Coordinates of C-alpha atoms in Angstrom, one line a residue:
Chain A
X280 CA -8.6 -72.0 -1.0
X281 CA -9.7 -68.4 -0.3
X282 CA -8.2 -65.9 -3.6
X283 CA -9.2 -63.1 -1.3
X284 CA -10.3 -59.8 -2.5
X285 CA -8.8 -56.4 -3.4
X286 CA -9.5 -53.3 -0.9
X287 CA -8.2 -50.2 -1.0
X288 CA -4.9 -50.4 -1.0
X289 CA -4.9 -52.1 -4.4
X290 CA -3.7 -55.8 -3.0
X291 CA -5.7 -58.7 -2.0
X292 CA -6.9 -59.5 1.2
X293 CA -5.5 -63.0 2.1
X294 CA -7.3 -64.5 4.7
X295 CA -8.9 -61.4 5.6
X296 CA -6.1 -59.5 6.3
X297 CA -3.9 -57.1 4.4
X298 CA -0.2 -57.7 4.1
X299 CA 2.0 -54.9 5.6
X300 CA 3.5 -53.5 2.5
X301 CA -0.3 -52.5 1.1
X302 CA -0.7 -51.1 4.4
X303 CA 2.9 -49.3 4.8
X304 CA 2.6 -47.8 1.3
X305 CA -1.0 -46.8 2.1
X306 CA 0.9 -45.0 5.1
X307 CA 3.4 -43.7 3.3
X308 CA 1.2 -41.8 1.0
X309 CA -0.1 -40.4 4.2
X310 CA -3.0 -42.4 4.6
X311 CA -3.5 -42.3 9.0
X312 CA -6.1 -44.9 8.4
X313 CA -3.7 -47.3 7.0
X314 CA -1.1 -46.5 9.7
X315 CA -3.9 -47.0 12.4
X316 CA -4.4 -50.3 11.1
X317 CA -0.5 -51.3 11.4
X318 CA -0.6 -50.1 14.9
X319 CA -3.5 -52.0 15.7
X320 CA -1.7 -55.2 14.3
X321 CA 1.7 -54.6 15.7
X322 CA 0.9 -53.0 19.1
X323 CA 0.5 -56.2 21.4
X324 CA 3.7 -57.3 19.6
X325 CA 5.6 -54.2 20.4
X326 CA 4.2 -53.5 23.9
X327 CA 4.8 -57.0 25.2
X328 CA 8.5 -56.6 23.9
X329 CA 8.8 -53.5 25.8
X330 CA 7.1 -54.8 28.6
X331 CA 9.8 -58.0 29.0
X332 CA 12.3 -55.4 28.2
X333 CA 11.7 -52.9 30.7
X334 CA 9.5 -54.9 33.1
X335 CA 6.9 -52.2 34.1
X336 CA 3.7 -52.2 32.3
X337 CA 3.6 -48.3 32.6
X338 CA 7.2 -47.8 30.7
X339 CA 6.2 -50.3 28.6
X340 CA 2.7 -48.4 27.6
X341 CA 5.4 -45.4 26.8
X342 CA 7.7 -47.5 25.3
X343 CA 5.2 -48.7 22.8
X344 CA 3.5 -45.0 21.8
X345 CA 7.4 -44.3 21.1
X346 CA 8.0 -47.2 19.1
X347 CA 4.7 -46.3 16.6
X348 CA 5.5 -42.1 16.7
X349 CA 9.3 -42.7 15.6
X350 CA 7.9 -45.4 13.1
X351 CA 5.5 -42.8 11.5
X352 CA 8.1 -40.0 11.3
X353 CA 10.5 -42.0 9.7
X354 CA 8.0 -44.1 7.8
X355 CA 9.3 -42.5 4.5
X356 CA 13.1 -44.5 5.1
X357 CA 11.6 -47.8 5.8
X358 CA 12.5 -49.5 2.2
X359 CA 10.4 -52.6 2.4
X360 CA 14.3 -54.6 2.7
X361 CA 12.9 -56.2 5.7
X362 CA 9.6 -56.9 7.2
X363 CA 7.6 -54.1 8.9
X364 CA 7.2 -56.1 12.0
X365 CA 11.6 -56.8 12.0
X366 CA 11.9 -52.8 11.4
X367 CA 9.0 -51.8 14.3
X368 CA 11.0 -54.6 16.7
X369 CA 14.4 -52.7 16.0
X370 CA 12.7 -49.3 16.9
X371 CA 11.4 -51.0 20.1
X372 CA 14.2 -52.6 21.2
X373 CA 16.2 -49.6 20.8
X374 CA 13.7 -47.5 22.8
X375 CA 13.6 -50.2 25.6
X376 CA 17.5 -50.2 25.9
X377 CA 17.0 -45.9 26.4
X378 CA 14.1 -46.6 28.6
X379 CA 15.9 -49.0 30.9
X380 CA 19.0 -46.9 30.9
X381 CA 16.6 -44.3 32.2
X382 CA 15.3 -46.6 34.7
X383 CA 18.2 -47.7 35.8
X384 CA 19.9 -44.2 36.1
X385 CA 17.0 -43.4 38.6
X386 CA 17.2 -46.1 40.6
X387 CA 21.1 -45.9 41.0
X388 CA 20.2 -42.2 41.7
X389 CA 17.9 -43.1 44.5
X390 CA 19.8 -46.2 46.1
X391 CA 22.4 -48.6 45.3
X392 CA 20.4 -51.7 45.5
X393 CA 21.8 -54.9 45.8
X394 CA 19.6 -56.4 43.5
X395 CA 20.5 -54.6 40.3
X396 CA 22.0 -56.4 38.0
X397 CA 25.7 -55.7 37.6
X398 CA 27.7 -54.4 34.1
X399 CA 30.0 -56.6 33.6
X400 CA 31.7 -58.6 30.8
X401 CA 30.6 -61.5 29.1
X402 CA 30.9 -64.4 31.3
X403 CA 30.9 -63.2 34.5
X404 CA 27.6 -61.7 34.7
X405 CA 25.7 -65.0 34.8
X406 CA 27.0 -66.7 38.3
X407 CA 27.4 -63.3 39.8
X408 CA 23.9 -62.2 39.2
X409 CA 22.2 -65.3 40.2
X410 CA 24.2 -65.3 43.3
X411 CA 21.9 -62.1 44.1
X412 CA 19.5 -64.4 46.1
X413 CA 16.3 -62.6 46.1
X414 CA 15.0 -61.7 49.4
X415 CA 12.6 -63.2 51.4
X416 CA 10.3 -60.3 50.9
X417 CA 10.3 -60.8 47.5
X418 CA 10.1 -64.5 47.6
X419 CA 6.3 -63.5 49.5
X420 CA 5.7 -61.4 47.0
X421 CA 6.3 -63.4 43.7
X422 CA 2.8 -64.8 43.7
X423 CA 3.0 -67.1 40.3
X424 CA 5.5 -68.3 38.2
X425 CA 4.5 -65.5 35.7
X426 CA 6.1 -63.0 38.4
X427 CA 9.1 -65.1 39.3
X428 CA 9.9 -65.2 35.4
X429 CA 9.5 -61.4 35.0
X430 CA 11.4 -60.7 37.4
X431 CA 14.5 -63.1 36.8
X432 CA 14.0 -61.2 33.4
X433 CA 14.8 -58.1 35.1
X434 CA 17.7 -59.3 36.9
X435 CA 19.5 -59.6 33.3
X436 CA 21.9 -56.9 32.3
X437 CA 20.5 -55.5 29.1
X438 CA 22.3 -57.2 26.4
X439 CA 21.4 -60.5 27.7
X440 CA 18.0 -59.6 28.5
X441 CA 17.2 -58.1 24.9
X442 CA 18.7 -61.6 23.3
X443 CA 16.5 -63.7 25.3
X444 CA 13.6 -61.6 25.3
X445 CA 14.0 -61.8 20.9
X446 CA 14.5 -65.4 20.9
X447 CA 12.6 -67.1 23.9
X448 CA 9.7 -64.7 23.8
X449 CA 9.8 -62.7 20.2
X450 CA 10.9 -65.9 18.7
X451 CA 13.0 -64.6 16.1
X452 CA 15.5 -66.8 14.5
X453 CA 19.3 -66.0 15.5
X454 CA 19.8 -64.7 11.8
X455 CA 17.2 -61.9 12.4
X456 CA 18.6 -61.2 16.2
X457 CA 21.9 -61.1 15.0
X458 CA 20.9 -58.8 11.9
X459 CA 18.8 -56.9 14.4
X460 CA 21.5 -56.3 17.3
X461 CA 24.5 -55.9 14.6
X462 CA 26.1 -59.0 16.5
X463 CA 27.9 -61.6 15.2
X464 CA 25.6 -65.1 15.3
X465 CA 28.0 -66.9 17.8
X466 CA 27.9 -63.9 20.0
X467 CA 24.3 -64.0 19.8
X468 CA 24.2 -68.3 20.8
X469 CA 26.8 -67.3 23.6
X470 CA 24.9 -64.2 25.4
X471 CA 21.3 -66.4 24.7
X472 CA 23.2 -69.1 26.8
X473 CA 24.3 -67.5 29.3
X474 CA 20.8 -65.6 29.9
X475 CA 19.0 -68.8 29.7
X476 CA 21.6 -70.6 32.4
X477 CA 21.0 -67.6 34.6
X478 CA 17.6 -67.4 34.4
X479 CA 17.3 -71.0 35.1
X480 CA 19.4 -70.5 38.3
X481 CA 17.0 -67.8 39.2
X482 CA 14.0 -69.6 38.8
X483 CA 15.2 -72.5 40.4
X484 CA 16.3 -70.2 43.6
X485 CA 12.8 -68.2 43.6
X486 CA 10.0 -71.1 42.8
X487 CA 12.4 -73.9 43.9
X488 CA 12.2 -76.9 41.2
X489 CA 11.9 -75.9 37.7
Chain B
X1253 CA 33.3 -83.1 23.0
X1254 CA 34.2 -82.1 26.8
X1255 CA 32.2 -81.2 29.3
X1256 CA 32.7 -77.6 29.6
X1257 CA 32.1 -77.4 25.6
X1258 CA 28.9 -79.0 25.9
X1259 CA 27.2 -77.3 28.3
X1260 CA 28.2 -73.8 26.0
X1261 CA 26.3 -75.7 23.4
X1262 CA 23.4 -77.1 24.8
X1263 CA 21.8 -73.8 24.4
X1264 CA 22.3 -74.1 20.6
X1265 CA 21.4 -77.5 20.8
X1266 CA 18.2 -77.5 22.2
X1267 CA 17.3 -74.9 19.0
X1268 CA 18.8 -76.8 16.6
X1269 CA 21.6 -74.3 15.7
X1270 CA 24.4 -76.6 15.7
X1271 CA 25.9 -78.3 12.6
X1272 CA 25.1 -82.3 12.2
X1273 CA 28.7 -83.2 13.5
X1274 CA 28.3 -80.9 16.5
X1275 CA 24.5 -82.5 17.2
X1276 CA 26.2 -86.2 16.6
X1277 CA 29.4 -85.4 19.0
X1278 CA 26.7 -83.7 21.6
X1279 CA 24.4 -86.8 21.4
X1280 CA 27.1 -89.4 21.8
X1281 CA 28.2 -87.3 25.2
X1282 CA 24.5 -86.2 26.3
X1283 CA 24.3 -90.4 26.2
X1284 CA 26.9 -91.2 28.6
X1285 CA 26.9 -87.8 30.7
X1286 CA 23.8 -87.6 33.4
X1287 CA 24.6 -83.8 34.2
X1288 CA 24.7 -82.7 30.9
X1289 CA 21.3 -84.5 30.2
X1290 CA 19.7 -82.6 33.5
X1291 CA 21.2 -79.3 32.5
X1292 CA 19.2 -79.8 28.8
X1293 CA 16.6 -80.9 31.0
X1294 CA 16.4 -77.7 32.9
X1295 CA 17.4 -75.2 29.9
X1296 CA 14.0 -76.8 28.1
X1297 CA 12.6 -76.0 31.3
X1298 CA 13.3 -73.0 31.9
X1299 CA 12.4 -71.9 28.1
X1300 CA 9.4 -73.3 28.6
X1301 CA 8.6 -71.0 31.6
X1302 CA 9.8 -68.2 29.2
X1303 CA 7.7 -69.0 26.4
X1304 CA 4.6 -69.3 28.6
X1305 CA 4.9 -66.1 30.3
X1306 CA 1.4 -64.8 28.8
X1307 CA 1.0 -62.3 26.3
X1308 CA -0.4 -58.9 27.9
X1309 CA -2.8 -57.2 26.5
X1310 CA -1.7 -53.5 25.9
X1311 CA -3.9 -50.6 27.3
X1312 CA -7.6 -50.4 25.9
X1313 CA -6.7 -46.4 25.4
X1314 CA -3.0 -47.3 23.7
X1315 CA -4.3 -47.1 20.0
X1316 CA -6.0 -44.0 20.2
X1317 CA -3.3 -42.1 22.2
X1318 CA -0.7 -43.1 19.6
X1319 CA -3.1 -41.8 16.9
X1320 CA -4.2 -38.7 18.4
X1321 CA -0.3 -38.0 18.6
X1322 CA 0.3 -39.0 14.7
X1323 CA -2.5 -37.0 13.8
X1324 CA -0.9 -34.0 15.5
X1325 CA 2.4 -34.8 13.7
X1326 CA 0.9 -35.0 10.7
X1327 CA -1.4 -31.8 11.3
X1328 CA 2.3 -30.1 12.1
X1329 CA 3.7 -31.5 9.3
X1330 CA 1.7 -31.3 6.4
X1331 CA 0.8 -27.2 7.3
X1332 CA 4.6 -26.6 7.2
X1333 CA 4.8 -28.1 3.9
X1334 CA 1.7 -27.0 2.7
X1335 CA 3.0 -23.2 3.7
X1336 CA 6.3 -23.6 2.8
X1337 CA 7.3 -26.1 -0.7
X1338 CA 4.2 -29.0 -0.9
X1339 CA 1.2 -26.8 -2.5
X1340 CA 3.8 -25.7 -5.5
X1341 CA 1.6 -27.3 -8.2
X1342 CA -0.9 -25.0 -6.8
X1343 CA 1.4 -21.8 -5.8
X1344 CA 3.4 -21.5 -8.7
X1345 CA 0.4 -20.7 -11.0
X1346 CA -0.6 -18.6 -8.9
X1347 CA 2.2 -16.6 -8.7
X1348 CA 2.2 -16.8 -12.4
X1349 CA -1.2 -15.2 -12.8
X1350 CA -0.3 -12.6 -10.3
X1351 CA 2.9 -11.3 -12.1
X1352 CA 0.8 -11.6 -15.3
X1353 CA -1.6 -9.5 -13.3
X1354 CA 1.0 -7.1 -12.3
X1355 CA 2.9 -6.6 -15.9
X1356 CA -0.8 -5.6 -17.5
X1357 CA -1.2 -3.4 -14.6
X1358 CA 1.7 -2.2 -15.0
X1359 CA 1.5 -1.4 -18.6
X1360 CA -2.1 -0.2 -18.3
X1361 CA -0.3 2.6 -15.5
X1362 CA 2.5 3.4 -18.0
X1363 CA 0.4 4.3 -20.8
X1364 CA -2.1 6.4 -18.5
X1365 CA 0.8 8.2 -17.0
X1366 CA 3.0 8.2 -20.2
X1367 CA 1.4 11.9 -21.4
X1368 CA 1.8 13.0 -18.1
X1369 CA 5.1 12.5 -18.0
X1370 CA 5.8 14.3 -21.3
X1371 CA 3.7 17.2 -20.4
X1372 CA 5.7 17.6 -17.2
X1373 CA 8.9 18.5 -19.5
X1374 CA 6.8 21.7 -21.1
X1375 CA 7.2 24.2 -18.3
X1376 CA 10.8 23.5 -18.5
X1377 CA 11.1 24.3 -22.2
X1378 CA 8.8 27.4 -21.6
X1379 CA 11.0 28.9 -19.1
X1380 CA 14.4 28.1 -20.9
X1381 CA 12.6 30.3 -24.2
X1382 CA 11.5 32.7 -21.7
X1383 CA 15.1 33.5 -20.3
X1384 CA 16.4 33.6 -23.8
X1385 CA 13.6 36.4 -24.7
X1386 CA 14.4 38.3 -21.7
X1387 CA 18.4 38.4 -22.5
X1388 CA 18.0 39.7 -25.7
X1389 CA 15.6 42.8 -24.3
X1390 CA 18.1 44.7 -22.3
X1391 CA 16.3 47.3 -22.1
X1392 CA 13.8 45.7 -20.0
X1393 CA 14.3 45.6 -15.9
X1394 CA 15.7 42.5 -14.5
X1395 CA 13.2 39.8 -15.2
X1396 CA 11.6 37.8 -12.3
X1397 CA 12.9 34.0 -12.8
X1398 CA 10.2 32.0 -13.1
X1399 CA 11.8 29.5 -10.5
X1400 CA 11.3 32.1 -7.7
X1401 CA 7.5 32.7 -8.4
X1402 CA 5.4 31.4 -5.8
X1403 CA 4.6 27.8 -5.7
X1404 CA 0.8 28.4 -6.5
X1405 CA 1.8 30.7 -9.6
X1406 CA 4.5 27.8 -10.9
X1407 CA 1.3 25.5 -10.5
X1408 CA -1.4 27.5 -12.3
X1409 CA 0.9 28.6 -14.8
X1410 CA 2.1 24.9 -15.4
X1411 CA -1.5 23.9 -15.3
X1412 CA -2.6 26.6 -18.1
X1413 CA 0.6 25.5 -20.2
X1414 CA -0.6 22.0 -19.8
X1415 CA -4.1 23.2 -21.1
X1416 CA -2.5 24.8 -24.0
X1417 CA -0.3 21.9 -25.2
X1418 CA -3.8 19.7 -24.8
X1419 CA -5.6 22.0 -27.0
X1420 CA -2.9 22.1 -29.2
X1421 CA -3.0 18.6 -29.7
X1422 CA -6.4 18.4 -30.3
X1423 CA -6.5 20.8 -32.9
X1424 CA -2.9 19.1 -34.3
X1425 CA -4.0 15.6 -34.5
X1426 CA -5.7 16.1 -37.4
X1427 CA -3.4 18.4 -39.4
X1428 CA -0.8 18.0 -42.1
X1429 CA 3.1 17.6 -41.9
X1430 CA 3.1 22.0 -42.1
X1431 CA 2.1 21.9 -38.8
X1432 CA 4.8 20.3 -37.3
X1433 CA 7.1 23.4 -37.1
X1434 CA 4.6 25.1 -35.4
X1435 CA 4.0 21.9 -33.3
X1436 CA 7.8 21.7 -32.1
X1437 CA 7.5 25.5 -30.5
X1438 CA 4.3 24.8 -29.3
X1439 CA 4.7 25.1 -25.6
X1440 CA 6.4 28.1 -26.0
X1441 CA 4.2 30.0 -28.1
X1442 CA 1.5 28.4 -25.4
X1443 CA 3.7 30.4 -22.7
X1444 CA 4.2 33.5 -24.6
X1445 CA 0.2 33.8 -24.9
X1446 CA 0.0 33.0 -21.2
X1447 CA 3.0 34.9 -20.2
X1448 CA 1.1 38.5 -19.1
X1449 CA -1.6 36.8 -17.4
X1450 CA 0.5 35.9 -14.2
X1451 CA 3.9 37.2 -14.7
X1452 CA 4.7 40.6 -13.4
X1453 CA 5.1 43.5 -15.8
X1454 CA 8.6 43.2 -16.3
X1455 CA 8.1 40.2 -18.2
X1456 CA 5.3 41.8 -20.5
X1457 CA 7.6 44.9 -21.5
X1458 CA 8.3 43.3 -24.6
X1459 CA 5.0 42.5 -25.7
X1460 CA 2.5 44.3 -24.2
X1461 CA 4.0 47.7 -25.8
X1462 CA 3.0 47.1 -28.9
X1463 CA -0.2 45.7 -28.4
X1464 CA -1.0 49.0 -26.5
X1465 CA 0.1 50.8 -29.3
X1466 CA -2.3 48.7 -31.7
X1467 CA -4.9 49.9 -29.2
X1468 CA -6.0 46.3 -28.4
X1469 CA -6.5 45.1 -24.8
X1470 CA -4.4 42.2 -23.9
X1471 CA -7.5 40.2 -22.5
X1472 CA -9.0 40.7 -25.8
X1473 CA -6.6 39.7 -27.5
X1474 CA -5.5 36.6 -25.5
X1475 CA -8.9 35.6 -25.0
X1476 CA -9.9 35.6 -29.4
X1477 CA -6.2 33.5 -29.4
X1478 CA -7.5 30.8 -27.1
X1479 CA -10.5 30.8 -28.4
X1480 CA -9.7 30.4 -32.2
X1481 CA -6.7 27.6 -31.8
X1482 CA -6.9 27.2 -35.6
X1483 CA -5.3 30.8 -36.1
X1484 CA -2.0 28.7 -34.8
X1485 CA -2.6 26.2 -38.2
X1486 CA -3.2 26.8 -41.4
X1487 CA -6.9 27.8 -41.1
X1488 CA -8.8 29.4 -43.4
X1489 CA -9.5 33.0 -45.0
X1490 CA -12.4 33.7 -42.8
X1491 CA -10.5 32.9 -39.7
X1492 CA -7.5 34.8 -41.0
X1493 CA -9.8 37.9 -41.6
X1494 CA -11.6 37.2 -38.0
X1495 CA -7.6 37.2 -36.4
X1496 CA -7.0 40.3 -38.7
X1497 CA -9.7 42.2 -37.1
X1498 CA -8.0 42.3 -34.1
X1499 CA -5.0 44.3 -35.2
X1500 CA -6.4 45.6 -38.5
X1501 CA -5.7 49.1 -39.8
X1502 CA -8.5 51.4 -41.0
X1503 CA -8.6 53.8 -43.7
X1504 CA -11.4 55.7 -44.8
X1505 CA -11.3 57.3 -48.4
X1506 CA -14.1 59.9 -49.6
X1507 CA -14.6 59.8 -53.3
X1508 CA -16.8 61.0 -55.8
X1509 CA -17.7 57.7 -57.8
X1510 CA -17.5 54.6 -55.5
X1511 CA -17.9 51.8 -57.6
X1512 CA -14.9 52.9 -60.2
X1513 CA -12.3 53.7 -56.7
X1514 CA -13.2 50.1 -55.5
X1515 CA -12.1 48.3 -58.6
X1516 CA -9.3 50.7 -59.0
X1517 CA -8.2 50.2 -55.0
X1518 CA -8.6 46.6 -55.8
X1519 CA -6.3 46.6 -58.7
X1520 CA -3.8 48.5 -57.0
X1521 CA -3.8 46.1 -54.0
X1522 CA -3.1 43.7 -56.3
X1523 CA -0.2 45.6 -57.7
X1524 CA 1.1 46.0 -54.6
X1525 CA 1.6 42.6 -53.9
X1526 CA -1.3 42.4 -51.4
X1527 CA -4.4 40.4 -51.2
X1528 CA -8.1 41.2 -51.4
X1529 CA -9.4 39.1 -48.9
X1530 CA -13.3 40.5 -49.0
X1531 CA -15.3 43.4 -50.7
X1532 CA -18.8 44.2 -48.8
X1533 CA -21.4 46.6 -49.7
X1534 CA -21.7 49.0 -46.9
X1535 CA -23.7 52.1 -46.3
X1536 CA -23.0 54.8 -48.8
X1537 CA -19.8 52.4 -50.4
X1538 CA -17.6 49.5 -50.2
X1539 CA -15.6 48.2 -47.5
X1540 CA -12.2 45.9 -48.7
X1541 CA -10.3 44.1 -46.4
X1542 CA -7.0 43.0 -47.6
X1543 CA -3.3 42.3 -46.6
X1544 CA -0.6 44.5 -47.8
X1545 CA 2.7 44.4 -47.0
X1546 CA 4.4 47.1 -45.0
X1547 CA 6.5 48.0 -47.4
X1548 CA 4.5 49.0 -49.7
X1549 CA 1.6 50.2 -47.4
X1550 CA 3.4 54.0 -47.4
X1551 CA 2.9 54.3 -51.3
X1552 CA -0.9 52.8 -51.0
X1553 CA -1.6 55.2 -48.7
X1554 CA -0.3 58.0 -51.0
X1555 CA -2.5 56.3 -53.7
X1556 CA -5.3 56.5 -51.6
X1557 CA -4.8 60.2 -51.4
X1558 CA -4.6 61.1 -54.5
X1559 CA -7.9 58.9 -55.6
X1560 CA -9.9 60.9 -52.9
X1561 CA -9.8 62.3 -49.6
X1562 CA -8.7 60.2 -46.4
X1563 CA -10.5 60.4 -43.6
X1564 CA -10.4 58.2 -40.1
X1565 CA -7.1 56.8 -40.8
X1566 CA -5.7 54.5 -38.2
X1567 CA -2.1 52.5 -39.5
X1568 CA -0.8 51.1 -36.4
X1569 CA 2.8 50.2 -36.8
X1570 CA 3.7 46.7 -37.1
X1571 CA 7.2 44.8 -38.2
X1572 CA 8.7 45.3 -41.3
X1573 CA 8.0 41.9 -42.1
X1574 CA 4.5 41.4 -41.1
X1575 CA 1.5 42.2 -43.8
X1576 CA -0.7 45.0 -42.9
X1577 CA -4.3 43.9 -42.7
X1578 CA -6.1 46.9 -43.8
X1579 CA -9.8 47.6 -43.8
X1580 CA -10.4 50.1 -46.4
X1581 CA -13.8 52.2 -46.4
X1582 CA -15.0 53.6 -49.7
X1583 CA -17.6 56.1 -49.6
X1584 CA -18.7 59.2 -50.8
X1585 CA -20.2 62.5 -49.8
X1586 CA -23.7 63.1 -50.7

């Protein structure tokens, strides 16, 4: 068994990787190299979360930058009660929400689209959303299933979207999502169910049979 | 479990997030409900589709861009902290050393300035003493106030007083306690000696008259007095004699027996309360330098007149309480 070797952060290097806690401590002490390692380690996960939340590659890049800049600025407040990855995820969700709100405001100013998701109360949204059937043009543009899935995610209101992304794409546990979004676990389950049903109906309409 | 409840919990059932009892009830329902089994299957396929979404690689430049901004933030934060608070471990000792340096410099400056500060008080005392003396001489014309002197004169006056005080200090430094009284009125004396030089005639009314009567030039007296600071102190006899040379009375007595006359005159001086300072042999006789109380001076002259013939008598008037310095030349006619 690889027992690891000591590194400059004073922690054992298990299987060739340094634990986040060591890098975080070093970064908190002003070691930018350690922070860069954290960036390299988590940027893909953060970027994909932002991408699935915003649905746009450029916005995902911007949000990812904002997430790490914010994390660096508030590094001193991180006490290690949760995992660094979870802390980063919560920042990413908040900043993705903000970016999504900007995108929606911009879209609302440019034109009122029939494809925009409706901001309704829990329970009413998924059925109404799926009732907005993609246009023929959109069908042609959806080259593959991947794009179809992303398009269906994009049609979800933010509060359903974030639960779906965190559970089915980021693979967080229910209790983690509950803590992160500060929701009751029952609410998480309910929102997740409705989001999944909405995506199912969307996919069935876009690509036919599942 | 009814059909609607079943639909609600399919998602959680799929994630194994239901209780054992719920799971058991749901499995019983699923066994007999094709619609629920289909719904569950579609949900599983939907989640599979979601999980099949490929992980997208972020732009290659993303890390560099993030770190560039992070470094920029770190630099600005560091510089602000360094300027304000952060380098206290460096700044505090530095400030302490600077404060100590200022204290040391301040002490030495004070030490070097202190004598000048004391000297600066001297002219004020001199001016006051001068005013008092002027008030005590009503016959003199209204004196010009030193304050009304031209600035240059005041400056030169002050400078001279300072020089005098410095000279005095140099002389008095090793002197005994007896000098204390003289030192106390030192600046006033210094000014008094300088007074005739810069001041108008009104100031010199009191001092110049007797000097002229003694046949001495003011300048000569001043020069000698200044060149012999020891006269203010308890100097030796030679110094006293040299000093009295300038104001000495002179009298020449022609006798027949210079040896006898010399001895008798020295005795007479002693009996008169005077002091024989020096006896020199001169051409055709002796020269005795002595001090005689003013009160006995007249009787002493009468004695000389009886002893022989007085010639070349020069006896300037001096104050009654001042001993008369006299040079008695004893000679004979061949």
